[in-house]
mmCIF file of C-alpha atoms in Angstrom:
data_model
loop_
_atom_site.group_PDB
_atom_site.id
_atom_site.type_symbol
_atom_site.label_atom_id
_atom_site.label_comp_id
_atom_site.label_asym_id
_atom_site.label_seq_id
_atom_site.Cartn_x
_atom_site.Cartn_y
_atom_site.Cartn_z
ATOM 1 C CA UNK A 21 8.613 15.906 -40.216
ATOM 2 C CA UNK A 22 9.320 19.291 -41.714
ATOM 3 C CA UNK A 23 12.553 21.180 -41.664
ATOM 4 C CA UNK A 24 12.317 24.894 -40.860
ATOM 5 C CA UNK A 25 15.062 27.041 -42.344
ATOM 6 C CA UNK A 26 15.788 30.623 -41.314
ATOM 7 C CA UNK A 27 17.695 32.432 -44.072
ATOM 8 C CA UNK A 28 16.866 35.987 -43.044
ATOM 9 C CA UNK A 29 20.595 36.611 -42.555
ATOM 10 C CA UNK A 30 21.664 34.234 -45.326
ATOM 11 C CA UNK A 31 22.699 31.739 -42.653
ATOM 12 C CA UNK A 32 20.702 28.535 -42.533
ATOM 13 C CA UNK A 33 19.553 26.986 -39.258
ATOM 14 C CA UNK A 34 17.615 23.736 -39.321
ATOM 15 C CA UNK A 35 15.073 22.769 -36.690
ATOM 16 C CA UNK A 36 12.956 19.624 -36.682
ATOM 17 C CA UNK A 37 9.194 20.139 -36.381
ATOM 18 C CA UNK A 38 7.247 17.019 -35.376
ATOM 19 C CA UNK A 39 3.770 16.383 -36.855
ATOM 20 C CA UNK A 40 0.607 16.568 -34.693
ATOM 21 C CA UNK A 41 -0.377 13.562 -32.616
ATOM 22 C CA UNK A 42 -3.164 12.586 -35.032
ATOM 23 C CA UNK A 43 -0.604 12.273 -37.809
ATOM 24 C CA UNK A 44 -2.427 14.702 -40.145
ATOM 25 C CA UNK A 45 -0.324 17.505 -41.538
ATOM 26 C CA UNK A 46 -1.295 19.758 -44.446
ATOM 27 C CA UNK A 47 1.376 19.871 -47.137
ATOM 28 C CA UNK A 48 2.187 23.231 -48.682
ATOM 29 C CA UNK A 49 1.111 23.558 -52.302
ATOM 30 C CA UNK A 50 3.914 26.023 -53.009
ATOM 31 C CA UNK A 51 6.837 27.649 -51.295
ATOM 32 C CA UNK A 52 5.704 29.959 -48.523
ATOM 33 C CA UNK A 53 7.122 33.350 -47.565
ATOM 34 C CA UNK A 54 6.311 34.645 -44.094
ATOM 35 C CA UNK A 55 7.000 38.025 -42.471
ATOM 36 C CA UNK A 56 9.698 36.421 -40.315
ATOM 37 C CA UNK A 57 11.666 35.418 -43.424
ATOM 38 C CA UNK A 58 11.229 31.717 -42.713
ATOM 39 C CA UNK A 59 10.495 28.853 -45.039
ATOM 40 C CA UNK A 60 9.117 25.365 -44.577
ATOM 41 C CA UNK A 61 11.088 22.821 -46.558
ATOM 42 C CA UNK A 62 9.833 19.312 -47.217
ATOM 43 C CA UNK A 63 12.612 16.708 -47.595
ATOM 44 C CA UNK A 64 12.197 14.417 -50.597
ATOM 45 C CA UNK A 65 10.532 11.089 -49.924
ATOM 46 C CA UNK A 66 8.733 12.332 -46.791
ATOM 47 C CA UNK A 67 5.032 11.417 -46.703
ATOM 48 C CA UNK A 68 2.170 12.378 -44.468
ATOM 49 C CA UNK A 69 -1.370 11.145 -44.037
ATOM 50 C CA UNK A 70 -3.984 13.528 -45.373
ATOM 51 C CA UNK A 71 -7.743 13.444 -45.363
ATOM 52 C CA UNK A 72 -9.694 13.024 -48.579
ATOM 53 C CA UNK A 73 -10.599 16.686 -48.876
ATOM 54 C CA UNK A 74 -6.899 17.521 -49.248
ATOM 55 C CA UNK A 75 -6.012 14.665 -51.585
ATOM 56 C CA UNK A 76 -5.671 16.863 -54.658
ATOM 57 C CA UNK A 77 -3.527 19.322 -52.732
ATOM 58 C CA UNK A 78 -1.263 16.477 -51.660
ATOM 59 C CA UNK A 79 -0.791 15.279 -55.224
ATOM 60 C CA UNK A 80 0.022 18.752 -56.522
ATOM 61 C CA UNK A 81 2.382 19.465 -53.631
ATOM 62 C CA UNK A 82 4.152 16.153 -54.065
ATOM 63 C CA UNK A 83 4.851 16.837 -57.716
ATOM 64 C CA UNK A 84 6.226 20.284 -56.986
ATOM 65 C CA UNK A 85 8.279 19.010 -54.107
ATOM 66 C CA UNK A 86 9.950 16.387 -56.293
ATOM 67 C CA UNK A 87 10.776 18.979 -58.958
ATOM 68 C CA UNK A 88 12.229 21.464 -56.446
ATOM 69 C CA UNK A 89 14.351 18.927 -54.593
ATOM 70 C CA UNK A 90 18.011 18.580 -55.639
ATOM 71 C CA UNK A 91 19.335 15.378 -57.107
ATOM 72 C CA UNK A 92 20.481 12.637 -54.699
ATOM 73 C CA UNK A 93 24.074 13.722 -55.141
ATOM 74 C CA UNK A 94 23.287 17.197 -53.777
ATOM 75 C CA UNK A 95 24.221 17.986 -50.218
ATOM 76 C CA UNK A 96 21.814 18.894 -47.436
ATOM 77 C CA UNK A 97 23.291 22.388 -47.591
ATOM 78 C CA UNK A 98 22.136 22.734 -51.179
ATOM 79 C CA UNK A 99 18.658 21.605 -50.153
ATOM 80 C CA UNK A 100 18.383 24.226 -47.472
ATOM 81 C CA UNK A 101 19.854 26.990 -49.599
ATOM 82 C CA UNK A 102 17.365 26.178 -52.340
ATOM 83 C CA UNK A 103 14.766 28.117 -50.391
ATOM 84 C CA UNK A 104 16.510 31.324 -51.332
ATOM 85 C CA UNK A 105 15.048 31.167 -54.817
ATOM 86 C CA UNK A 106 11.496 31.206 -53.481
ATOM 87 C CA UNK A 107 11.311 34.948 -53.691
ATOM 88 C CA UNK A 108 12.603 34.791 -57.262
ATOM 89 C CA UNK A 109 9.641 32.815 -58.550
ATOM 90 C CA UNK A 110 7.176 34.939 -56.627
ATOM 91 C CA UNK A 111 8.557 38.279 -57.683
ATOM 92 C CA UNK A 112 9.076 37.429 -61.329
ATOM 93 C CA UNK A 113 5.627 35.955 -61.718
ATOM 94 C CA UNK A 114 3.949 39.063 -60.363
ATOM 95 C CA UNK A 115 4.157 40.618 -63.829
ATOM 96 C CA UNK A 116 2.755 37.627 -65.698
ATOM 97 C CA UNK A 117 -0.808 38.955 -65.644
ATOM 98 C CA UNK A 118 0.393 41.772 -67.902
ATOM 99 C CA UNK A 119 1.912 39.385 -70.434
ATOM 100 C CA UNK A 120 0.266 37.269 -73.039
ATOM 101 C CA UNK A 121 1.654 34.032 -71.635
ATOM 102 C CA UNK A 122 -0.241 30.851 -72.381
ATOM 103 C CA UNK A 123 -0.738 27.831 -70.140
ATOM 104 C CA UNK A 124 2.249 26.033 -71.656
ATOM 105 C CA UNK A 125 4.507 28.980 -70.881
ATOM 106 C CA UNK A 126 3.155 29.227 -67.350
ATOM 107 C CA UNK A 127 3.892 25.553 -66.773
ATOM 108 C CA UNK A 128 7.389 25.986 -68.199
ATOM 109 C CA UNK A 129 8.011 28.977 -65.935
ATOM 110 C CA UNK A 130 6.902 26.997 -62.894
ATOM 111 C CA UNK A 131 9.270 24.164 -63.776
ATOM 112 C CA UNK A 132 12.069 26.677 -64.352
ATOM 113 C CA UNK A 133 11.537 28.206 -60.912
ATOM 114 C CA UNK A 134 11.368 24.769 -59.346
ATOM 115 C CA UNK A 135 14.722 23.933 -60.923
ATOM 116 C CA UNK A 136 16.154 27.285 -59.821
ATOM 117 C CA UNK A 137 15.076 26.529 -56.256
ATOM 118 C CA UNK A 138 17.495 23.596 -56.226
ATOM 119 C CA UNK A 139 20.491 25.650 -57.420
ATOM 120 C CA UNK A 140 22.948 26.374 -54.572
ATOM 121 C CA UNK A 141 22.568 29.851 -53.112
ATOM 122 C CA UNK A 142 26.159 30.829 -53.861
ATOM 123 C CA UNK A 143 25.663 30.018 -57.556
ATOM 124 C CA UNK A 144 22.456 32.034 -57.910
ATOM 125 C CA UNK A 145 23.371 34.876 -55.563
ATOM 126 C CA UNK A 146 23.668 37.493 -58.340
ATOM 127 C CA UNK A 147 20.444 36.356 -59.997
ATOM 128 C CA UNK A 148 18.616 36.363 -56.672
ATOM 129 C CA UNK A 149 19.931 39.847 -55.836
ATOM 130 C CA UNK A 150 18.735 41.135 -59.209
ATOM 131 C CA UNK A 151 15.286 39.627 -58.654
ATOM 132 C CA UNK A 152 15.039 41.311 -55.284
ATOM 133 C CA UNK A 153 16.288 44.715 -56.414
ATOM 134 C CA UNK A 154 15.151 45.050 -60.057
ATOM 135 C CA UNK A 155 12.563 42.358 -60.888
ATOM 136 C CA UNK A 156 11.336 44.358 -63.888
ATOM 137 C CA UNK A 157 14.847 44.391 -65.414
ATOM 138 C CA UNK A 158 15.193 40.649 -64.818
ATOM 139 C CA UNK A 159 11.832 39.974 -66.428
ATOM 140 C CA UNK A 160 12.504 42.202 -69.418
ATOM 141 C CA UNK A 161 16.179 41.619 -70.201
ATOM 142 C CA UNK A 162 16.670 38.017 -69.070
ATOM 143 C CA UNK A 163 13.204 36.570 -69.370
ATOM 144 C CA UNK A 164 13.268 32.873 -68.381
ATOM 145 C CA UNK A 165 11.322 31.857 -71.493
ATOM 146 C CA UNK A 166 14.330 32.742 -73.654
ATOM 147 C CA UNK A 167 16.581 30.523 -71.576
ATOM 148 C CA UNK A 168 14.010 27.715 -71.623
ATOM 149 C CA UNK A 169 13.721 27.867 -75.426
ATOM 150 C CA UNK A 170 17.501 27.950 -75.798
ATOM 151 C CA UNK A 171 17.881 24.907 -73.549
ATOM 152 C CA UNK A 172 15.067 23.083 -75.407
ATOM 153 C CA UNK A 173 12.977 22.719 -72.234
ATOM 154 C CA UNK A 174 15.882 21.476 -70.144
ATOM 155 C CA UNK A 175 14.906 23.497 -67.080
ATOM 156 C CA UNK A 176 18.029 22.658 -65.114
ATOM 157 C CA UNK A 177 20.245 23.884 -67.968
ATOM 158 C CA UNK A 178 18.088 27.006 -68.340
ATOM 159 C CA UNK A 179 18.435 27.804 -64.630
ATOM 160 C CA UNK A 180 22.201 27.300 -64.716
ATOM 161 C CA UNK A 181 22.503 29.536 -67.778
ATOM 162 C CA UNK A 182 20.409 32.233 -66.088
ATOM 163 C CA UNK A 183 22.753 32.191 -63.083
ATOM 164 C CA UNK A 184 25.795 32.388 -65.371
ATOM 165 C CA UNK A 185 24.174 35.309 -67.230
ATOM 166 C CA UNK A 186 23.872 37.398 -64.075
ATOM 167 C CA UNK A 187 27.302 36.366 -62.807
ATOM 168 C CA UNK A 188 28.868 37.609 -66.055
ATOM 169 C CA UNK A 189 26.759 40.757 -66.031
ATOM 170 C CA UNK A 190 27.993 41.588 -62.514
ATOM 171 C CA UNK A 191 31.562 40.815 -63.578
ATOM 172 C CA UNK A 192 31.347 43.231 -66.520
ATOM 173 C CA UNK A 193 29.489 46.109 -64.847
ATOM 174 C CA UNK A 194 30.149 45.681 -61.146
ATOM 175 C CA UNK A 195 27.465 45.663 -58.487
ATOM 176 C CA UNK A 196 26.878 49.399 -58.713
ATOM 177 C CA UNK A 197 25.739 49.280 -62.391
ATOM 178 C CA UNK A 198 24.818 45.677 -63.185
ATOM 179 C CA UNK A 199 21.244 46.157 -61.945
ATOM 180 C CA UNK A 200 20.574 49.088 -64.272
ATOM 181 C CA UNK A 201 18.764 48.437 -67.567
ATOM 182 C CA UNK A 202 20.932 47.779 -70.618
ATOM 183 C CA UNK A 203 20.174 50.909 -72.603
ATOM 184 C CA UNK A 204 21.975 53.565 -74.633
ATOM 185 C CA UNK A 205 19.712 56.413 -73.508
ATOM 186 C CA UNK A 206 22.179 57.733 -70.918
ATOM 187 C CA UNK A 207 20.319 56.421 -67.861
ATOM 188 C CA UNK A 208 21.211 52.730 -68.059
ATOM 189 C CA UNK A 209 24.198 50.505 -67.410
ATOM 190 C CA UNK A 210 26.219 51.558 -70.460
ATOM 191 C CA UNK A 211 28.584 54.466 -69.865
ATOM 192 C CA UNK A 212 29.795 57.024 -72.390
ATOM 193 C CA UNK A 213 32.715 54.924 -73.607
ATOM 194 C CA UNK A 214 30.547 51.800 -73.965
ATOM 195 C CA UNK A 215 28.167 53.761 -76.181
ATOM 196 C CA UNK A 216 31.081 55.229 -78.132
ATOM 197 C CA UNK A 217 32.237 51.717 -79.036
ATOM 198 C CA UNK A 218 28.755 50.884 -80.349
ATOM 199 C CA UNK A 219 28.591 54.134 -82.316
ATOM 200 C CA UNK A 220 31.923 53.273 -83.914
ATOM 201 C CA UNK A 221 30.468 49.958 -85.045
ATOM 202 C CA UNK A 222 31.878 47.314 -82.736
ATOM 203 C CA UNK A 223 29.866 45.234 -82.965
ATOM 204 C CA UNK A 224 27.293 46.340 -85.537
ATOM 205 C CA UNK A 225 23.828 45.168 -86.599
ATOM 206 C CA UNK A 226 23.562 44.417 -90.315
ATOM 207 C CA UNK A 227 20.342 44.260 -92.339
ATOM 208 C CA UNK A 228 18.517 40.947 -91.775
ATOM 209 C CA UNK A 229 18.929 38.065 -94.185
ATOM 210 C CA UNK A 230 16.369 37.191 -96.838
ATOM 211 C CA UNK A 231 14.660 34.780 -94.421
ATOM 212 C CA UNK A 232 14.566 37.325 -91.573
ATOM 213 C CA UNK A 233 17.578 36.246 -89.520
ATOM 214 C CA UNK A 234 19.300 38.921 -87.442
ATOM 215 C CA UNK A 235 22.917 39.554 -88.425
ATOM 216 C CA UNK A 236 25.733 40.868 -86.217
ATOM 217 C CA UNK A 237 29.146 41.972 -87.490
ATOM 218 C CA UNK A 238 32.467 42.098 -85.619
ATOM 219 C CA UNK A 239 35.322 44.115 -87.098
ATOM 220 C CA UNK A 240 38.125 44.877 -84.658
ATOM 221 C CA UNK A 241 39.376 47.733 -86.827
ATOM 222 C CA UNK A 242 36.568 49.672 -85.086
ATOM 223 C CA UNK A 243 37.904 49.183 -81.564
ATOM 224 C CA UNK A 244 38.931 52.840 -80.959
ATOM 225 C CA UNK A 245 41.863 51.720 -78.746
ATOM 226 C CA UNK A 246 42.921 55.291 -77.981
ATOM 227 C CA UNK A 247 39.696 56.189 -76.159
ATOM 228 C CA UNK A 248 38.170 52.838 -75.147
ATOM 229 C CA UNK A 249 39.407 49.633 -73.547
ATOM 230 C CA UNK A 250 38.601 45.923 -73.424
ATOM 231 C CA UNK A 251 35.904 46.369 -70.780
ATOM 232 C CA UNK A 252 34.056 48.877 -72.978
ATOM 233 C CA UNK A 253 34.163 46.450 -75.898
ATOM 234 C CA UNK A 254 32.957 43.526 -73.777
ATOM 235 C CA UNK A 255 30.056 45.529 -72.385
ATOM 236 C CA UNK A 256 29.103 46.721 -75.881
ATOM 237 C CA UNK A 257 29.203 43.125 -77.107
ATOM 238 C CA UNK A 258 27.086 41.879 -74.196
ATOM 239 C CA UNK A 259 24.552 44.657 -74.811
ATOM 240 C CA UNK A 260 24.104 43.905 -78.497
ATOM 241 C CA UNK A 261 23.987 40.111 -78.127
ATOM 242 C CA UNK A 262 21.416 40.508 -75.359
ATOM 243 C CA UNK A 263 19.361 42.855 -77.537
ATOM 244 C CA UNK A 264 19.330 40.415 -80.450
ATOM 245 C CA UNK A 265 18.423 37.552 -78.103
ATOM 246 C CA UNK A 266 14.974 39.125 -77.695
ATOM 247 C CA UNK A 267 14.115 37.593 -81.054
ATOM 248 C CA UNK A 268 12.770 34.047 -80.427
ATOM 249 C CA UNK A 269 14.618 32.890 -83.544
ATOM 250 C CA UNK A 270 17.872 33.665 -81.719
ATOM 251 C CA UNK A 271 17.206 30.714 -79.410
ATOM 252 C CA UNK A 272 17.092 28.298 -82.361
ATOM 253 C CA UNK A 273 20.387 26.743 -83.533
ATOM 254 C CA UNK A 274 21.575 28.791 -86.493
ATOM 255 C CA UNK A 275 18.748 31.277 -85.923
ATOM 256 C CA UNK A 276 21.046 34.274 -86.316
ATOM 257 C CA UNK A 277 24.194 34.996 -88.307
ATOM 258 C CA UNK A 278 27.475 36.354 -86.970
ATOM 259 C CA UNK A 279 30.142 37.631 -89.364
ATOM 260 C CA UNK A 280 33.644 38.117 -87.974
ATOM 261 C CA UNK A 281 36.215 39.975 -90.032
ATOM 262 C CA UNK A 282 39.140 37.858 -88.900
ATOM 263 C CA UNK A 283 42.013 38.730 -91.194
ATOM 264 C CA UNK A 284 42.559 41.991 -93.034
ATOM 265 C CA UNK A 285 45.679 43.996 -93.968
ATOM 266 C CA UNK A 286 46.896 46.345 -91.203
ATOM 267 C CA UNK A 287 44.342 44.983 -88.715
ATOM 268 C CA UNK A 288 44.904 45.158 -84.968
ATOM 269 C CA UNK A 289 46.153 42.081 -83.167
ATOM 270 C CA UNK A 290 43.804 39.634 -81.444
ATOM 271 C CA UNK A 291 42.775 40.403 -77.849
ATOM 272 C CA UNK A 292 42.774 36.891 -76.400
ATOM 273 C CA UNK A 293 40.970 37.825 -73.185
ATOM 274 C CA UNK A 294 38.210 39.543 -75.152
ATOM 275 C CA UNK A 295 37.815 36.461 -77.335
ATOM 276 C CA UNK A 296 37.628 34.114 -74.346
ATOM 277 C CA UNK A 297 35.036 36.230 -72.525
ATOM 278 C CA UNK A 298 32.914 36.593 -75.654
ATOM 279 C CA UNK A 299 32.956 32.826 -76.161
ATOM 280 C CA UNK A 300 31.823 32.508 -72.546
ATOM 281 C CA UNK A 301 28.926 34.871 -73.294
ATOM 282 C CA UNK A 302 27.810 32.716 -76.188
ATOM 283 C CA UNK A 303 28.375 29.269 -74.742
ATOM 284 C CA UNK A 304 27.406 29.784 -71.102
ATOM 285 C CA UNK A 305 25.399 32.959 -70.505
ATOM 286 C CA UNK A 306 23.321 34.712 -73.178
ATOM 287 C CA UNK A 307 20.566 32.612 -74.855
ATOM 288 C CA UNK A 308 21.838 33.308 -78.358
ATOM 289 C CA UNK A 309 22.512 30.848 -81.176
ATOM 290 C CA UNK A 310 24.377 31.912 -84.295
ATOM 291 C CA UNK A 311 25.895 30.497 -87.449
ATOM 292 C CA UNK A 312 29.400 32.010 -87.373
ATOM 293 C CA UNK A 313 31.207 33.058 -90.543
ATOM 294 C CA UNK A 314 34.818 34.288 -90.629
ATOM 295 C CA UNK A 315 36.031 36.449 -93.489
ATOM 296 C CA UNK A 316 39.759 36.123 -94.182
ATOM 297 C CA UNK A 317 41.430 38.565 -96.546
ATOM 298 C CA UNK A 318 44.794 36.977 -97.078
ATOM 299 C CA UNK A 319 47.281 38.219 -99.649
ATOM 300 C CA UNK A 320 46.628 36.605 -103.022
ATOM 301 C CA UNK A 321 49.832 34.589 -102.782
ATOM 302 C CA UNK A 322 48.631 33.019 -99.502
ATOM 303 C CA UNK A 323 44.912 32.638 -100.161
ATOM 304 C CA UNK A 324 45.517 29.515 -102.250
ATOM 305 C CA UNK A 325 47.727 27.911 -99.612
ATOM 306 C CA UNK A 326 46.084 24.909 -97.989
ATOM 307 C CA UNK A 327 48.590 25.095 -95.118
ATOM 308 C CA UNK A 328 47.671 28.727 -94.416
ATOM 309 C CA UNK A 329 43.967 27.934 -94.360
ATOM 310 C CA UNK A 330 44.563 25.038 -91.991
ATOM 311 C CA UNK A 331 46.615 27.310 -89.760
ATOM 312 C CA UNK A 332 43.715 29.759 -89.494
ATOM 313 C CA UNK A 333 41.278 26.936 -88.733
ATOM 314 C CA UNK A 334 43.603 25.585 -86.030
ATOM 315 C CA UNK A 335 43.823 29.020 -84.455
ATOM 316 C CA UNK A 336 40.031 29.207 -84.153
ATOM 317 C CA UNK A 337 39.831 25.669 -82.788
ATOM 318 C CA UNK A 338 42.314 26.653 -80.086
ATOM 319 C CA UNK A 339 39.600 28.850 -78.564
ATOM 320 C CA UNK A 340 36.489 26.853 -79.292
ATOM 321 C CA UNK A 341 37.285 23.169 -78.778
ATOM 322 C CA UNK A 342 38.424 23.289 -75.115
ATOM 323 C CA UNK A 343 35.139 25.016 -74.255
ATOM 324 C CA UNK A 344 32.884 22.518 -76.012
ATOM 325 C CA UNK A 345 31.859 25.351 -78.285
ATOM 326 C CA UNK A 346 28.769 24.505 -80.322
ATOM 327 C CA UNK A 347 29.623 27.001 -83.042
ATOM 328 C CA UNK A 348 31.141 25.406 -86.126
ATOM 329 C CA UNK A 349 33.341 28.013 -87.810
ATOM 330 C CA UNK A 350 32.756 28.721 -91.471
ATOM 331 C CA UNK A 351 35.909 30.157 -93.051
ATOM 332 C CA UNK A 352 35.681 32.213 -96.228
ATOM 333 C CA UNK A 353 38.695 33.186 -98.345
ATOM 334 C CA UNK A 354 38.851 35.249 -101.507
ATOM 335 C CA UNK A 355 40.814 32.709 -103.503
ATOM 336 C CA UNK A 356 39.175 34.210 -106.557
ATOM 337 C CA UNK A 357 37.606 37.689 -106.622
ATOM 338 C CA UNK A 358 34.055 37.548 -105.274
ATOM 339 C CA UNK A 359 34.374 34.193 -103.491
ATOM 340 C CA UNK A 360 33.492 35.617 -100.059
ATOM 341 C CA UNK A 361 30.565 37.598 -101.429
ATOM 342 C CA UNK A 362 29.085 34.553 -103.149
ATOM 343 C CA UNK A 363 29.605 32.389 -100.072
ATOM 344 C CA UNK A 364 27.747 34.847 -97.829
ATOM 345 C CA UNK A 365 24.956 35.375 -100.343
ATOM 346 C CA UNK A 366 24.509 31.602 -100.354
ATOM 347 C CA UNK A 367 23.656 31.973 -96.635
ATOM 348 C CA UNK A 368 20.685 34.171 -97.528
ATOM 349 C CA UNK A 369 22.398 37.537 -97.121
ATOM 350 C CA UNK A 370 21.742 40.293 -99.628
ATOM 351 C CA UNK A 371 24.617 42.270 -101.138
ATOM 352 C CA UNK A 372 23.440 45.435 -99.366
ATOM 353 C CA UNK A 373 23.610 43.517 -96.080
ATOM 354 C CA UNK A 374 27.161 42.237 -96.588
ATOM 355 C CA UNK A 375 30.086 44.407 -95.380
ATOM 356 C CA UNK A 376 32.204 46.044 -98.036
ATOM 357 C CA UNK A 377 35.275 44.196 -96.737
ATOM 358 C CA UNK A 378 33.622 40.966 -97.923
ATOM 359 C CA UNK A 379 32.538 42.364 -101.283
ATOM 360 C CA UNK A 380 29.125 43.736 -100.276
ATOM 361 C CA UNK A 381 27.857 47.316 -100.215
ATOM 362 C CA UNK A 382 27.178 47.777 -96.480
ATOM 363 C CA UNK A 383 29.365 50.391 -94.751
ATOM 364 C CA UNK A 384 29.632 51.843 -91.250
ATOM 365 C CA UNK A 385 28.182 55.188 -92.328
ATOM 366 C CA UNK A 386 24.771 54.464 -90.810
ATOM 367 C CA UNK A 387 25.881 52.905 -87.513
ATOM 368 C CA UNK A 388 25.685 56.132 -85.488
ATOM 369 C CA UNK A 389 22.192 56.735 -86.874
ATOM 370 C CA UNK A 390 21.156 53.216 -85.813
ATOM 371 C CA UNK A 391 22.478 53.843 -82.293
ATOM 372 C CA UNK A 392 20.578 57.116 -82.038
ATOM 373 C CA UNK A 393 17.347 55.448 -83.173
ATOM 374 C CA UNK A 394 17.822 52.668 -80.623
ATOM 375 C CA UNK A 395 18.529 55.144 -77.806
ATOM 376 C CA UNK A 396 15.413 57.171 -78.659
ATOM 377 C CA UNK A 397 13.365 53.983 -78.750
ATOM 378 C CA UNK A 398 14.622 52.931 -75.340
ATOM 379 C CA UNK A 399 13.972 56.376 -73.903
ATOM 380 C CA UNK A 400 10.555 56.770 -75.516
ATOM 381 C CA UNK A 401 9.272 53.375 -74.453
ATOM 382 C CA UNK A 402 10.698 53.445 -70.926
ATOM 383 C CA UNK A 403 13.154 50.752 -72.020
ATOM 384 C CA UNK A 404 10.123 49.220 -73.658
ATOM 385 C CA UNK A 405 9.542 45.534 -73.896
ATOM 386 C CA UNK A 406 6.686 43.595 -72.438
ATOM 387 C CA UNK A 407 9.217 41.138 -71.070
ATOM 388 C CA UNK A 408 7.406 37.982 -72.103
ATOM 389 C CA UNK A 409 10.351 36.667 -74.055
ATOM 390 C CA UNK A 410 8.303 36.470 -77.243
ATOM 391 C CA UNK A 411 10.332 38.959 -79.217
ATOM 392 C CA UNK A 412 7.784 41.755 -79.134
ATOM 393 C CA UNK A 413 10.563 44.324 -78.932
ATOM 394 C CA UNK A 414 11.380 45.490 -82.457
ATOM 395 C CA UNK A 415 15.071 45.917 -83.168
ATOM 396 C CA UNK A 416 15.671 48.977 -85.385
ATOM 397 C CA UNK A 417 16.566 48.149 -88.958
ATOM 398 C CA UNK A 418 19.961 49.071 -90.254
ATOM 399 C CA UNK A 419 19.781 52.300 -92.283
ATOM 400 C CA UNK A 420 20.982 50.279 -95.292
ATOM 401 C CA UNK A 421 18.134 47.786 -94.987
ATOM 402 C CA UNK A 422 15.697 47.870 -97.941
ATOM 403 C CA UNK A 423 12.742 48.304 -95.565
ATOM 404 C CA UNK A 424 14.489 51.124 -93.703
ATOM 405 C CA UNK A 425 15.245 52.869 -96.973
ATOM 406 C CA UNK A 426 11.618 52.555 -98.009
#
């Protein structure tokens, strides 16, 4: 038998449909959308007799049905709500003809959508809403291929991360702005204060490393607490991490570098809620891997103290360990002059790409210029990216980058 589910009002009603008397029933080769907003769901393990002319269709349908069906531990409610993702796969894939996606990518996308179909409706509600309202934004700014690469072809993990991405995006922007594109051109999700935080340099994009890795820098002395708040800083952080995640290398462990200026004289105190939400971005939502380096400018009398260094390490572990954080902190102290600079240069960074607070020559002077170039790029290209997740969008170079200077 088939189960028919009506989710036109987001309420599921199940009705048993018996097969014809001759026992022949054509299996669907994919999920089916009808004008009456009804789906036909095939319970796992159900089999039907088919004639030889439909044998290949049966095999293909059976494989897809097994992939789209929840695990045995899932409830029947999850199985019925899985139909809600049908539109997601259909609407996202409508742009694929315009992308240079190969057969392997197409197969991966199909498996991703099959896994998403089994995610409970309540979990994927924000993602599904985005797909319905702004499929082009979903395809461009949260392309499934990025999540698949990050999860190393674990399609269930990729689907869960995609849902968490849109849940966090709605939490940060609210439902009235979350569906807008993430741009600094004045028409997108970022408001004036969000952009002001980025122009001040929190966070900031540094020149790439010698081997081409993107580098992001966090210095909370650039918070502008008098005119911006935590929400502005979180939205600015989400924007920049999402922008850098367009680079396929960002989905590889250690594929990018994050430098956090942790301790500095006369620095503002730690915003614990900001730290926790940012860790959530990195560990649960945005497909972004980074090797994290903390710069600690302790007074000379303390920089040699083993107990002080252990105290700093314990403070970081307080945030990361309970969340199964995959980022191993690398702490750098200036025990002797130039220690931090040498340590960062050993990671492939050039001196002109290392912040002055760590002994390099990079300063915040060019950050506003970078933001203006990025805004013009977004405006000129209609928020341009072909959306295929292959990193075709070029991130503007820092004004201090050797190539930018040339």
